[in-house]
PDB file of C-alpha atoms in Angstrom:
ATOM      1  CA  MET E  27     112.067  45.004 -20.026  1.00 43.00           C
ATOM      2  CA  ALA E  28     112.421  41.690 -17.815  1.00 47.00           C
ATOM      3  CA  THR E  29     115.825  39.705 -18.247  1.00 47.00           C
ATOM      4  CA  PRO E  30     115.471  35.929 -19.604  1.00 43.00           C
ATOM      5  CA  LYS E  31     117.028  35.097 -16.103  1.00 42.00           C
ATOM      6  CA  PHE E  32     114.329  37.020 -14.422  1.00 38.00           C
ATOM      7  CA  MET E  33     111.547  35.437 -16.835  1.00 40.00           C
ATOM      8  CA  PHE E  34     113.220  31.964 -15.663  1.00 39.00           C
ATOM      9  CA  PHE E  35     112.853  32.985 -11.994  1.00 40.00           C
ATOM     10  CA  LEU E  36     109.632  33.781 -12.755  1.00 39.00           C
ATOM     11  CA  ALA E  37     108.798  30.181 -14.520  1.00 42.00           C
ATOM     12  CA  LEU E  38     110.066  28.473 -11.211  1.00 42.00           C
ATOM     13  CA  LEU E  39     108.071  30.591  -8.948  1.00 42.00           C
ATOM     14  CA  LEU E  40     104.593  30.174 -10.571  1.00 42.00           C
ATOM     15  CA  PRO E  41     103.395  26.629  -9.760  1.00 43.00           C
ATOM     16  CA  LEU E  42     104.466  27.510  -5.968  1.00 41.00           C
ATOM     17  CA  VAL E  43     102.430  30.911  -6.196  1.00 39.00           C
ATOM     18  CA  LEU E  44      99.546  28.905  -7.794  1.00 38.00           C
ATOM     19  CA  SER E  45      99.506  26.050  -5.423  1.00 53.00           C
ATOM     20  CA  VAL E  46      98.674  28.893  -2.405  1.00 59.00           C
ATOM     21  CA  ASN E  47      94.933  30.046  -1.895  1.00 63.00           C
ATOM     22  CA  GLY E  48      93.319  32.711  -0.730  1.00 57.00           C
ATOM     23  CA  ASP E  49      93.509  30.655   3.275  1.00 79.00           C
ATOM     24  CA  GLY E  50      97.326  30.936   3.088  1.00 91.00           C
ATOM     25  CA  LEU E  51      97.089  26.871   3.110  1.00 97.00           C
ATOM     26  CA  ALA E  52      99.593  25.190   0.263  1.00 97.00           C
ATOM     27  CA  VAL E  53      99.653  21.567  -1.236  1.00 98.00           C
ATOM     28  CA  GLY E  54     103.148  20.939  -0.525  1.00 97.00           C
ATOM     29  CA  TYR E  55     103.568  23.226   2.439  1.00 97.00           C
ATOM     30  CA  TYR E  56     106.034  21.640   4.419  1.00 98.00           C
ATOM     31  CA  GLY E  57     108.357  20.323   1.146  1.00 97.00           C
ATOM     32  CA  ARG E  58     111.567  22.465   2.750  1.00 97.00           C
ATOM     33  CA  SER E  59     110.465  22.382   6.167  1.00 97.00           C
ATOM     34  CA  CYS E  60     109.559  18.681   6.296  1.00 98.00           C
ATOM     35  CA  PRO E  61     110.163  17.150   3.531  1.00 97.00           C
ATOM     36  CA  GLU E  62     109.450  13.647   4.944  1.00 98.00           C
ATOM     37  CA  ALA E  63     105.909  14.977   6.404  1.00 98.00           C
ATOM     38  CA  GLU E  64     103.166  13.594   4.034  1.00 98.00           C
ATOM     39  CA  SER E  65     105.074   9.733   3.316  1.00 98.00           C
ATOM     40  CA  ILE E  66     105.750   9.341   7.639  1.00 98.00           C
ATOM     41  CA  THR E  67     102.016  10.385   8.241  1.00 98.00           C
ATOM     42  CA  MET E  68     100.834   7.664   5.877  1.00 98.00           C
ATOM     43  CA  ASN E  69     103.192   4.913   7.689  1.00 98.00           C
ATOM     44  CA  VAL E  70     101.772   5.428  10.742  1.00 98.00           C
ATOM     45  CA  VAL E  71      97.880   5.298   9.333  1.00 98.00           C
ATOM     46  CA  LYS E  72      99.159   2.645   7.224  1.00 98.00           C
ATOM     47  CA  GLN E  73     100.548   0.667  10.165  1.00 98.00           C
ATOM     48  CA  THR E  74      97.792   1.446  12.055  1.00 97.00           C
ATOM     49  CA  LEU E  75      94.567   0.135  10.084  1.00 97.00           C
ATOM     50  CA  ALA E  76      96.953  -3.056   9.172  1.00 97.00           C
ATOM     51  CA  VAL E  77      96.100  -3.906  13.183  1.00 97.00           C
ATOM     52  CA  ALA E  78      92.875  -1.760  13.687  1.00 97.00           C
ATOM     53  CA  PRO E  79      91.064  -1.487  10.709  1.00 96.00           C
ATOM     54  CA  SER E  80      87.868  -0.706  13.263  1.00 95.00           C
ATOM     55  CA  LEU E  81      89.789   3.158  13.500  1.00 97.00           C
ATOM     56  CA  SER E  82      89.420   4.289  10.127  1.00 97.00           C
ATOM     57  CA  GLY E  83      85.961   5.700  10.654  1.00 96.00           C
ATOM     58  CA  PRO E  84      86.836   7.623  13.806  1.00 96.00           C
ATOM     59  CA  LEU E  85      89.987   8.980  12.192  1.00 98.00           C
ATOM     60  CA  LEU E  86      87.765  10.017   9.004  1.00 98.00           C
ATOM     61  CA  ARG E  87      85.442  11.841  11.305  1.00 97.00           C
ATOM     62  CA  MET E  88      87.912  13.397  13.771  1.00 98.00           C
ATOM     63  CA  PHE E  89      88.681  15.723  10.441  1.00 98.00           C
ATOM     64  CA  PHE E  90      84.799  16.833  10.305  1.00 98.00           C
ATOM     65  CA  HIS E  91      84.527  17.341  14.128  1.00 98.00           C
ATOM     66  CA  ASP E  92      87.403  19.396  13.891  1.00 98.00           C
ATOM     67  CA  CYS E  93      86.913  21.661  11.630  1.00 98.00           C
ATOM     68  CA  PHE E  94      82.779  22.369  11.959  1.00 98.00           C
ATOM     69  CA  VAL E  95      84.009  23.868  15.555  1.00 98.00           C
ATOM     70  CA  ARG E  96      86.271  26.999  15.690  1.00 97.00           C
ATOM     71  CA  GLY E  97      87.262  25.984  11.893  1.00 98.00           C
ATOM     72  CA  CYS E  98      90.307  23.289  11.686  1.00 98.00           C
ATOM     73  CA  ASP E  99      92.865  24.104  14.137  1.00 98.00           C
ATOM     74  CA  ALA E 100      93.398  20.842  16.319  1.00 98.00           C
ATOM     75  CA  SER E 101      90.886  22.179  18.742  1.00 98.00           C
ATOM     76  CA  VAL E 102      89.248  18.616  19.331  1.00 98.00           C
ATOM     77  CA  LEU E 103      92.648  17.052  20.393  1.00 98.00           C
ATOM     78  CA  LEU E 104      93.099  19.218  23.550  1.00 98.00           C
ATOM     79  CA  ASN E 105      92.595  18.080  26.780  1.00 98.00           C
ATOM     80  CA  SER E 106      90.421  19.877  29.989  1.00 97.00           C
ATOM     81  CA  PRO E 107      91.309  18.951  33.595  1.00 96.00           C
ATOM     82  CA  THR E 108      87.398  19.906  34.101  1.00 97.00           C
ATOM     83  CA  LYS E 109      86.226  18.004  31.300  1.00 97.00           C
ATOM     84  CA  GLN E 110      85.179  21.039  29.370  1.00 97.00           C
ATOM     85  CA  ALA E 111      86.876  21.125  26.384  1.00 98.00           C
ATOM     86  CA  GLU E 112      85.295  19.706  22.823  1.00 98.00           C
ATOM     87  CA  LYS E 113      86.316  15.998  23.079  1.00 98.00           C
ATOM     88  CA  ASP E 114      84.003  15.683  26.127  1.00 98.00           C
ATOM     89  CA  ALA E 115      80.790  17.001  24.430  1.00 98.00           C
ATOM     90  CA  ILE E 116      78.269  14.166  23.852  1.00 96.00           C
ATOM     91  CA  PRO E 117      79.307  14.304  19.790  1.00 95.00           C
ATOM     92  CA  ASN E 118      82.711  13.845  20.559  1.00 97.00           C
ATOM     93  CA  GLN E 119      82.706  10.908  23.051  1.00 94.00           C
ATOM     94  CA  THR E 120      82.480   8.601  20.769  1.00 93.00           C
ATOM     95  CA  LEU E 121      85.477   9.776  18.804  1.00 96.00           C
ATOM     96  CA  ARG E 122      88.789   7.503  18.794  1.00 96.00           C
ATOM     97  CA  GLY E 123      92.282   7.436  17.834  1.00 97.00           C
ATOM     98  CA  TYR E 124      93.952  10.188  19.635  1.00 98.00           C
ATOM     99  CA  GLU E 125      96.906   7.848  20.404  1.00 98.00           C
ATOM    100  CA  ILE E 126      97.341   7.185  16.433  1.00 98.00           C
ATOM    101  CA  ILE E 127      97.645  11.485  16.060  1.00 98.00           C
ATOM    102  CA  ASP E 128      99.812  11.252  18.895  1.00 98.00           C
ATOM    103  CA  ARG E 129     101.718   8.787  17.295  1.00 98.00           C
ATOM    104  CA  VAL E 130     102.504  10.763  13.789  1.00 98.00           C
ATOM    105  CA  LYS E 131     102.973  13.639  16.006  1.00 98.00           C
ATOM    106  CA  ASN E 132     105.935  12.067  17.610  1.00 98.00           C
ATOM    107  CA  ALA E 133     107.182  10.671  14.784  1.00 98.00           C
ATOM    108  CA  LEU E 134     107.265  14.199  12.935  1.00 98.00           C
ATOM    109  CA  GLU E 135     108.841  15.443  15.993  1.00 98.00           C
ATOM    110  CA  MET E 136     111.632  13.675  15.954  1.00 97.00           C
ATOM    111  CA  HIS E 137     112.355  14.577  11.924  1.00 97.00           C
ATOM    112  CA  CYS E 138     111.408  18.158  12.316  1.00 97.00           C
ATOM    113  CA  PRO E 139     110.482  19.126  15.782  1.00 98.00           C
ATOM    114  CA  GLY E 140     108.318  22.504  16.282  1.00 98.00           C
ATOM    115  CA  VAL E 141     107.359  22.270  12.350  1.00 98.00           C
ATOM    116  CA  VAL E 142     104.135  20.583  11.497  1.00 98.00           C
ATOM    117  CA  SER E 143     101.046  21.551  13.277  1.00 98.00           C
ATOM    118  CA  CYS E 144      98.477  19.102  14.657  1.00 98.00           C
ATOM    119  CA  ALA E 145      95.684  20.531  12.456  1.00 98.00           C
ATOM    120  CA  ASP E 146      97.916  19.542   9.817  1.00 98.00           C
ATOM    121  CA  ILE E 147      98.254  16.064  10.983  1.00 98.00           C
ATOM    122  CA  ILE E 148      94.427  15.440  11.360  1.00 98.00           C
ATOM    123  CA  ALA E 149      93.814  16.691   7.640  1.00 98.00           C
ATOM    124  CA  MET E 150      96.695  14.503   6.544  1.00 98.00           C
ATOM    125  CA  VAL E 151      95.755  10.992   8.343  1.00 98.00           C
ATOM    126  CA  SER E 152      91.602  11.412   7.040  1.00 98.00           C
ATOM    127  CA  ARG E 153      93.128  11.531   3.392  1.00 98.00           C
ATOM    128  CA  ASP E 154      95.371   8.475   4.435  1.00 98.00           C
ATOM    129  CA  VAL E 155      92.684   6.403   5.909  1.00 98.00           C
ATOM    130  CA  VAL E 156      90.220   6.945   2.583  1.00 98.00           C
ATOM    131  CA  VAL E 157      93.353   5.458   0.785  1.00 98.00           C
ATOM    132  CA  GLN E 158      93.954   2.812   2.681  1.00 98.00           C
ATOM    133  CA  THR E 159      90.889   1.851   2.700  1.00 98.00           C
ATOM    134  CA  GLY E 160      89.955   1.926  -1.088  1.00 97.00           C
ATOM    135  CA  GLY E 161      89.165   5.387  -2.190  1.00 97.00           C
ATOM    136  CA  PHE E 162      91.485   7.986  -4.012  1.00 97.00           C
ATOM    137  CA  SER E 163      94.261  10.104  -2.627  1.00 97.00           C
ATOM    138  CA  TRP E 164      93.803  13.727  -3.050  1.00 98.00           C
ATOM    139  CA  ASN E 165      96.480  16.821  -2.889  1.00 98.00           C
ATOM    140  CA  VAL E 166      96.095  18.230   0.636  1.00 98.00           C
ATOM    141  CA  GLU E 167      96.579  21.890   1.321  1.00 98.00           C
ATOM    142  CA  LEU E 168      98.530  22.556   4.711  1.00 98.00           C
ATOM    143  CA  GLY E 169     100.282  25.264   6.507  1.00 98.00           C
ATOM    144  CA  ARG E 170      97.405  25.021   9.261  1.00 98.00           C
ATOM    145  CA  ARG E 171      98.190  26.815  12.896  1.00 98.00           C
ATOM    146  CA  ASP E 172      96.867  25.074  15.831  1.00 98.00           C
ATOM    147  CA  GLY E 173      94.534  26.784  18.069  1.00 98.00           C
ATOM    148  CA  VAL E 174      94.909  27.303  21.880  1.00 98.00           C
ATOM    149  CA  VAL E 175      90.980  27.228  22.480  1.00 98.00           C
ATOM    150  CA  SER E 176      88.249  23.990  22.940  1.00 98.00           C
ATOM    151  CA  LEU E 177      85.075  24.357  24.747  1.00 98.00           C
ATOM    152  CA  LEU E 178      82.634  21.893  25.077  1.00 98.00           C
ATOM    153  CA  ASN E 179      79.482  24.003  24.456  1.00 98.00           C
ATOM    154  CA  ASP E 180      80.944  24.905  21.104  1.00 98.00           C
ATOM    155  CA  ALA E 181      80.969  21.161  19.970  1.00 98.00           C
ATOM    156  CA  LEU E 182      77.057  21.333  20.900  1.00 97.00           C
ATOM    157  CA  THR E 183      76.339  24.191  19.097  1.00 97.00           C
ATOM    158  CA  ASN E 184      78.463  23.866  15.778  1.00 98.00           C
ATOM    159  CA  LEU E 185      77.882  19.934  14.963  1.00 98.00           C
ATOM    160  CA  PRO E 186      74.980  19.055  13.309  1.00 97.00           C
ATOM    161  CA  PRO E 187      73.458  16.232  15.189  1.00 96.00           C
ATOM    162  CA  PRO E 188      72.317  12.683  13.621  1.00 96.00           C
ATOM    163  CA  SER E 189      68.526  14.213  13.748  1.00 96.00           C
ATOM    164  CA  ASP E 190      69.105  16.654  11.714  1.00 97.00           C
ATOM    165  CA  ASN E 191      66.535  17.449   8.653  1.00 97.00           C
ATOM    166  CA  ILE E 192      67.384  18.439   5.432  1.00 98.00           C
ATOM    167  CA  ASN E 193      66.825  22.262   6.066  1.00 98.00           C
ATOM    168  CA  ALA E 194      69.308  22.549   9.249  1.00 98.00           C
ATOM    169  CA  LEU E 195      72.162  20.134   7.765  1.00 98.00           C
ATOM    170  CA  VAL E 196      71.889  22.851   4.406  1.00 98.00           C
ATOM    171  CA  ARG E 197      72.321  25.542   6.781  1.00 98.00           C
ATOM    172  CA  VAL E 198      74.874  24.437   8.821  1.00 98.00           C
ATOM    173  CA  PHE E 199      76.726  23.840   5.845  1.00 98.00           C
ATOM    174  CA  ARG E 200      76.042  27.065   4.448  1.00 98.00           C
ATOM    175  CA  GLN E 201      76.982  28.418   7.587  1.00 98.00           C
ATOM    176  CA  LYS E 202      80.524  26.786   7.228  1.00 98.00           C
ATOM    177  CA  GLY E 203      81.068  27.874   3.606  1.00 98.00           C
ATOM    178  CA  LEU E 204      79.941  24.538   2.469  1.00 98.00           C
ATOM    179  CA  SER E 205      77.698  23.665  -0.590  1.00 98.00           C
ATOM    180  CA  VAL E 206      75.142  21.426  -1.277  1.00 98.00           C
ATOM    181  CA  LYS E 207      76.968  19.110  -2.861  1.00 98.00           C
ATOM    182  CA  ASP E 208      79.548  19.325  -0.399  1.00 98.00           C
ATOM    183  CA  LEU E 209      76.705  18.275   2.369  1.00 98.00           C
ATOM    184  CA  VAL E 210      75.590  15.186   0.320  1.00 98.00           C
ATOM    185  CA  VAL E 211      79.525  14.015  -1.084  1.00 98.00           C
ATOM    186  CA  LEU E 212      80.702  14.336   2.484  1.00 98.00           C
ATOM    187  CA  SER E 213      78.474  12.462   3.980  1.00 98.00           C
ATOM    188  CA  GLY E 214      79.469   9.492   1.824  1.00 98.00           C
ATOM    189  CA  ALA E 215      81.922   9.304   4.615  1.00 98.00           C
ATOM    190  CA  HIS E 216      79.421   7.241   5.932  1.00 97.00           C
ATOM    191  CA  THR E 217      80.284   4.522   4.089  1.00 97.00           C
ATOM    192  CA  ILE E 218      83.126   3.615   6.972  1.00 97.00           C
ATOM    193  CA  GLY E 219      83.009   2.966  10.811  1.00 95.00           C
ATOM    194  CA  ILE E 220      79.741   2.284  12.725  1.00 95.00           C
ATOM    195  CA  GLY E 221      76.798   4.213  14.872  1.00 95.00           C
ATOM    196  CA  HIS E 222      75.693   3.810  18.407  1.00 95.00           C
ATOM    197  CA  CYS E 223      72.338   3.052  18.830  1.00 96.00           C
ATOM    198  CA  SER E 224      71.276   5.793  20.703  1.00 94.00           C
ATOM    199  CA  ALA E 225      72.049   7.953  17.820  1.00 95.00           C
ATOM    200  CA  PHE E 226      69.271   6.343  15.897  1.00 96.00           C
ATOM    201  CA  LYS E 227      67.195   4.548  18.228  1.00 96.00           C
ATOM    202  CA  ASN E 228      64.193   6.907  18.312  1.00 96.00           C
ATOM    203  CA  ARG E 229      63.744   6.185  14.633  1.00 97.00           C
ATOM    204  CA  LEU E 230      62.954   2.470  15.907  1.00 97.00           C
ATOM    205  CA  TYR E 231      60.763   2.734  18.948  1.00 97.00           C
ATOM    206  CA  ASN E 232      59.617   6.384  19.639  1.00 96.00           C
ATOM    207  CA  PHE E 233      60.088   8.078  16.226  1.00 96.00           C
ATOM    208  CA  THR E 234      57.115  11.110  16.626  1.00 95.00           C
ATOM    209  CA  GLY E 235      56.997  10.523  20.650  1.00 95.00           C
ATOM    210  CA  LYS E 236      54.118   7.737  20.348  1.00 95.00           C
ATOM    211  CA  GLY E 237      55.969   4.475  20.304  1.00 95.00           C
ATOM    212  CA  ASP E 238      56.270   4.792  16.496  1.00 96.00           C
ATOM    213  CA  VAL E 239      58.805   3.707  13.537  1.00 97.00           C
ATOM    214  CA  ASP E 240      60.176   5.934  11.487  1.00 97.00           C
ATOM    215  CA  PRO E 241      58.060   5.596   8.249  1.00 96.00           C
ATOM    216  CA  SER E 242      60.505   6.438   6.173  1.00 96.00           C
ATOM    217  CA  MET E 243      62.587   3.785   7.183  1.00 97.00           C
ATOM    218  CA  ASN E 244      63.039   0.145   5.144  1.00 98.00           C
ATOM    219  CA  SER E 245      61.044  -2.149   6.959  1.00 97.00           C
ATOM    220  CA  HIS E 246      63.021  -5.097   6.789  1.00 97.00           C
ATOM    221  CA  TYR E 247      66.396  -2.846   7.740  1.00 97.00           C
ATOM    222  CA  VAL E 248      64.281  -1.830  10.761  1.00 97.00           C
ATOM    223  CA  ALA E 249      63.791  -5.436  12.059  1.00 97.00           C
ATOM    224  CA  THR E 250      67.330  -5.701  11.772  1.00 97.00           C
ATOM    225  CA  LEU E 251      68.119  -2.592  13.851  1.00 97.00           C
ATOM    226  CA  LYS E 252      65.544  -3.694  16.641  1.00 97.00           C
ATOM    227  CA  LYS E 253      67.367  -7.011  17.182  1.00 97.00           C
ATOM    228  CA  ILE E 254      70.739  -5.440  17.676  1.00 97.00           C
ATOM    229  CA  CYS E 255      69.127  -1.826  19.070  1.00 97.00           C
ATOM    230  CA  THR E 256      66.760  -3.582  21.570  1.00 96.00           C
ATOM    231  CA  LEU E 257      64.658  -1.108  23.380  1.00 93.00           C
ATOM    232  CA  ASN E 258      66.014  -1.200  27.118  1.00 92.00           C
ATOM    233  CA  GLY E 259      69.391  -2.699  25.967  1.00 92.00           C
ATOM    234  CA  PRO E 260      72.764  -1.530  25.785  1.00 93.00           C
ATOM    235  CA  ASP E 261      74.062   1.250  23.816  1.00 93.00           C
ATOM    236  CA  VAL E 262      75.803  -1.000  21.571  1.00 95.00           C
ATOM    237  CA  PHE E 263      76.631  -0.057  17.488  1.00 94.00           C
ATOM    238  CA  VAL E 264      75.737  -1.469  14.284  1.00 97.00           C
ATOM    239  CA  GLN E 265      78.235  -0.612  10.785  1.00 96.00           C
ATOM    240  CA  MET E 266      76.653   2.229   9.117  1.00 96.00           C
ATOM    241  CA  ASP E 267      77.127   0.556   5.794  1.00 95.00           C
ATOM    242  CA  PRO E 268      76.357  -3.026   6.319  1.00 93.00           C
ATOM    243  CA  GLY E 269      78.544  -5.365   4.710  1.00 91.00           C
ATOM    244  CA  SER E 270      80.956  -2.741   3.632  1.00 90.00           C
ATOM    245  CA  SER E 271      81.896  -0.494   6.776  1.00 91.00           C
ATOM    246  CA  LYS E 272      85.992  -0.966   6.328  1.00 92.00           C
ATOM    247  CA  LYS E 273      85.920  -0.143   2.737  1.00 96.00           C
ATOM    248  CA  PHE E 274      85.850   3.631   1.163  1.00 97.00           C
ATOM    249  CA  ASP E 275      83.129   2.578  -1.614  1.00 97.00           C
ATOM    250  CA  GLU E 276      79.914   4.335  -2.841  1.00 96.00           C
ATOM    251  CA  ASP E 277      77.701   1.562  -1.858  1.00 97.00           C
ATOM    252  CA  TYR E 278      76.508   3.972   1.076  1.00 97.00           C
ATOM    253  CA  TYR E 279      74.337   6.105  -1.115  1.00 98.00           C
ATOM    254  CA  ALA E 280      72.846   2.399  -2.647  1.00 97.00           C
ATOM    255  CA  GLN E 281      72.023   2.250   1.606  1.00 97.00           C
ATOM    256  CA  VAL E 282      70.800   5.331   1.340  1.00 98.00           C
ATOM    257  CA  SER E 283      68.879   5.187  -2.229  1.00 98.00           C
ATOM    258  CA  ARG E 284      66.782   1.800  -0.681  1.00 98.00           C
ATOM    259  CA  ASN E 285      65.873   3.853   3.020  1.00 98.00           C
ATOM    260  CA  ARG E 286      68.488   2.183   4.494  1.00 98.00           C
ATOM    261  CA  GLY E 287      70.047   5.335   5.692  1.00 97.00           C
ATOM    262  CA  LEU E 288      71.199   4.523   9.362  1.00 98.00           C
ATOM    263  CA  PHE E 289      70.636   8.125  10.907  1.00 98.00           C
ATOM    264  CA  GLN E 290      67.733  10.745  10.263  1.00 97.00           C
ATOM    265  CA  SER E 291      70.713  13.029   8.732  1.00 98.00           C
ATOM    266  CA  ASP E 292      71.498  10.394   6.154  1.00 98.00           C
ATOM    267  CA  ALA E 293      67.426  10.029   4.843  1.00 98.00           C
ATOM    268  CA  ALA E 294      67.000  13.539   4.765  1.00 98.00           C
ATOM    269  CA  LEU E 295      69.413  13.464   1.607  1.00 98.00           C
ATOM    270  CA  LEU E 296      66.425  12.311  -0.398  1.00 98.00           C
ATOM    271  CA  ASN E 297      64.355  15.184   0.710  1.00 98.00           C
ATOM    272  CA  ASN E 298      66.408  17.737  -1.336  1.00 98.00           C
ATOM    273  CA  ALA E 299      66.223  17.640  -5.321  1.00 98.00           C
ATOM    274  CA  GLU E 300      69.819  18.182  -5.196  1.00 98.00           C
ATOM    275  CA  THR E 301      71.241  15.870  -3.112  1.00 98.00           C
ATOM    276  CA  LYS E 302      68.669  12.900  -3.763  1.00 98.00           C
ATOM    277  CA  ALA E 303      70.051  13.580  -7.301  1.00 98.00           C
ATOM    278  CA  TYR E 304      73.015  12.885  -6.332  1.00 98.00           C
ATOM    279  CA  VAL E 305      72.249   9.787  -4.150  1.00 98.00           C
ATOM    280  CA  LEU E 306      70.609   7.852  -6.792  1.00 98.00           C
ATOM    281  CA  ASN E 307      73.565   8.949  -9.725  1.00 97.00           C
ATOM    282  CA  HIS E 308      76.132   7.177  -6.998  1.00 97.00           C
ATOM    283  CA  LYS E 309      73.801   4.401  -6.005  1.00 95.00           C
ATOM    284  CA  GLY E 310      75.733   1.839  -8.187  1.00 90.00           C
ATOM    285  CA  GLY E 311      78.505   2.031 -11.095  1.00 87.00           C
ATOM    286  CA  ASN E 312      79.734   5.833 -10.679  1.00 94.00           C
ATOM    287  CA  GLN E 313      82.444   5.317  -7.762  1.00 96.00           C
ATOM    288  CA  GLN E 314      85.287   6.940  -9.599  1.00 96.00           C
ATOM    289  CA  SER E 315      82.851  10.074  -9.765  1.00 97.00           C
ATOM    290  CA  PHE E 316      82.493   9.853  -5.935  1.00 98.00           C
ATOM    291  CA  PHE E 317      85.847   9.785  -5.077  1.00 98.00           C
ATOM    292  CA  LYS E 318      87.018  12.639  -7.472  1.00 98.00           C
ATOM    293  CA  ASP E 319      84.236  14.546  -6.039  1.00 98.00           C
ATOM    294  CA  PHE E 320      85.290  13.682  -2.475  1.00 98.00           C
ATOM    295  CA  GLY E 321      88.627  14.945  -2.568  1.00 98.00           C
ATOM    296  CA  VAL E 322      87.568  18.138  -3.494  1.00 98.00           C
ATOM    297  CA  SER E 323      84.743  18.413  -0.848  1.00 98.00           C
ATOM    298  CA  MET E 324      87.344  17.329   2.157  1.00 98.00           C
ATOM    299  CA  VAL E 325      89.724  20.494   0.515  1.00 98.00           C
ATOM    300  CA  ASN E 326      86.679  22.760   0.959  1.00 98.00           C
ATOM    301  CA  MET E 327      85.993  21.837   4.334  1.00 98.00           C
ATOM    302  CA  GLY E 328      89.405  21.652   5.059  1.00 98.00           C
ATOM    303  CA  ARG E 329      89.723  25.478   4.497  1.00 98.00           C
ATOM    304  CA  ILE E 330      87.298  26.325   7.324  1.00 98.00           C
ATOM    305  CA  GLY E 331      88.140  28.828   9.748  1.00 97.00           C
ATOM    306  CA  VAL E 332      92.181  27.975   9.412  1.00 98.00           C
ATOM    307  CA  LEU E 333      94.748  29.622  11.590  1.00 97.00           C
ATOM    308  CA  THR E 334      97.856  30.667   9.543  1.00 96.00           C
ATOM    309  CA  GLY E 335     100.752  33.446   9.734  1.00 94.00           C
ATOM    310  CA  ASN E 336     101.501  34.190  13.181  1.00 94.00           C
ATOM    311  CA  ALA E 337      97.946  32.895  14.248  1.00 96.00           C
ATOM    312  CA  GLY E 338      97.571  30.404  16.909  1.00 97.00           C
ATOM    313  CA  GLN E 339     101.275  28.171  17.219  1.00 98.00           C
ATOM    314  CA  ILE E 340     102.643  25.014  16.610  1.00 98.00           C
ATOM    315  CA  ARG E 341     101.694  22.562  19.509  1.00 98.00           C
ATOM    316  CA  LYS E 342     104.570  20.086  20.862  1.00 97.00           C
ATOM    317  CA  VAL E 343     102.127  17.800  22.236  1.00 98.00           C
ATOM    318  CA  CYS E 344      98.754  17.994  20.574  1.00 98.00           C
ATOM    319  CA  SER E 345      96.399  17.551  23.942  1.00 98.00           C
ATOM    320  CA  LYS E 346      97.901  20.379  25.323  1.00 97.00           C
ATOM    321  CA  ILE E 347      98.583  24.149  23.973  1.00 97.00           C
ATOM    322  CA  ASN E 348     102.307  25.252  24.370  1.00 96.00           C
TER     323      ASN E 348
END
C-alpha cells in the first residue's frame, strides 16, 4: 500500500506530468533551468514593438514559416554562405525581425547560457506579439531543440503560396497534422501586418491570364488597391487588414466576409462550408472566441515536427549551428 508521503509526492508530481504532451513539450519547461525565460522574452518584444510596431506581423508570421518547413526547429533562422537556406527562398525574403530573435537570445544567454533554444524563442515571441497588439495570451509549450539543416527548396515546397485555393490549403494543413479549423483560425493572423503587391497583383490585372480581375473581389476594394499597386509599378505593400493592421482583432474576418480578403488564400476561406461558417461567425462581436481559438491553434502548430530530447541542439547563436 502506498504511504501517505508517497501519495503526497504523487500529488505534487501529477500536475507536472499532465503538462507534458506526447511530443515531449511542456508548459513551464524552463521553470527550473531558466525561470525568467518567458518574462525576458516578453520584455524584449514589448520594448521592440513600442518603437517598431510594424515588426508585429513579420514576427508572428515567422513562427508559421518556421513550423511548416522541417517542423518548429528554428531552421528559418539559419544563414547560408551560398544563399541556399530557408530564409533565402522567395516566400521568406519579406520576413523581418531576425535581429529581435537575436536580441532575445542574447538576453537569455546572459541569464542561462546554453539552455533556451532558438525554436522556443520564436514560439514565445509569437505569443508575446499577439499579447502586445491586443490579443489574449496562452500557455506556450516549450522544450524544442534547434535543427541543423536549412534548405531553400524545403521552403519552396512546404509553404503554401498566397494563390492557393481552399483544397490546396486544406491538404497542406492536414499534411502538417492540422485541422480545417486550425486553417481558418490561423489565417486570422492576417489581422496584423502587410502584404506586398507581388503576392496578389494577378488578382487585380491578370487573374486568368486574360488581363482580367478576380471576380470574387469587392470592386471598390479592387479600385483602391489599383491606386497603390499599379500594373508596372514597384512592389510596394498594403495593409492586410485595412485600418486595423497593427491591432490583433477579428476584423480580418469582417474583411473576408465582404470579399475584401487580400490574398487568394484569404478569399478561399469562403469556398468551404466549415471555414466560411467560421468567417461569418467571427466577422463581428465574437472576438473572445477567436482569441481563445487562436491560442489553441498556435499550440497545435507549435507541435509540428519538433526536435526534443537529444535530437538537434541548443544553438549558441540562432543564425548558425554550433
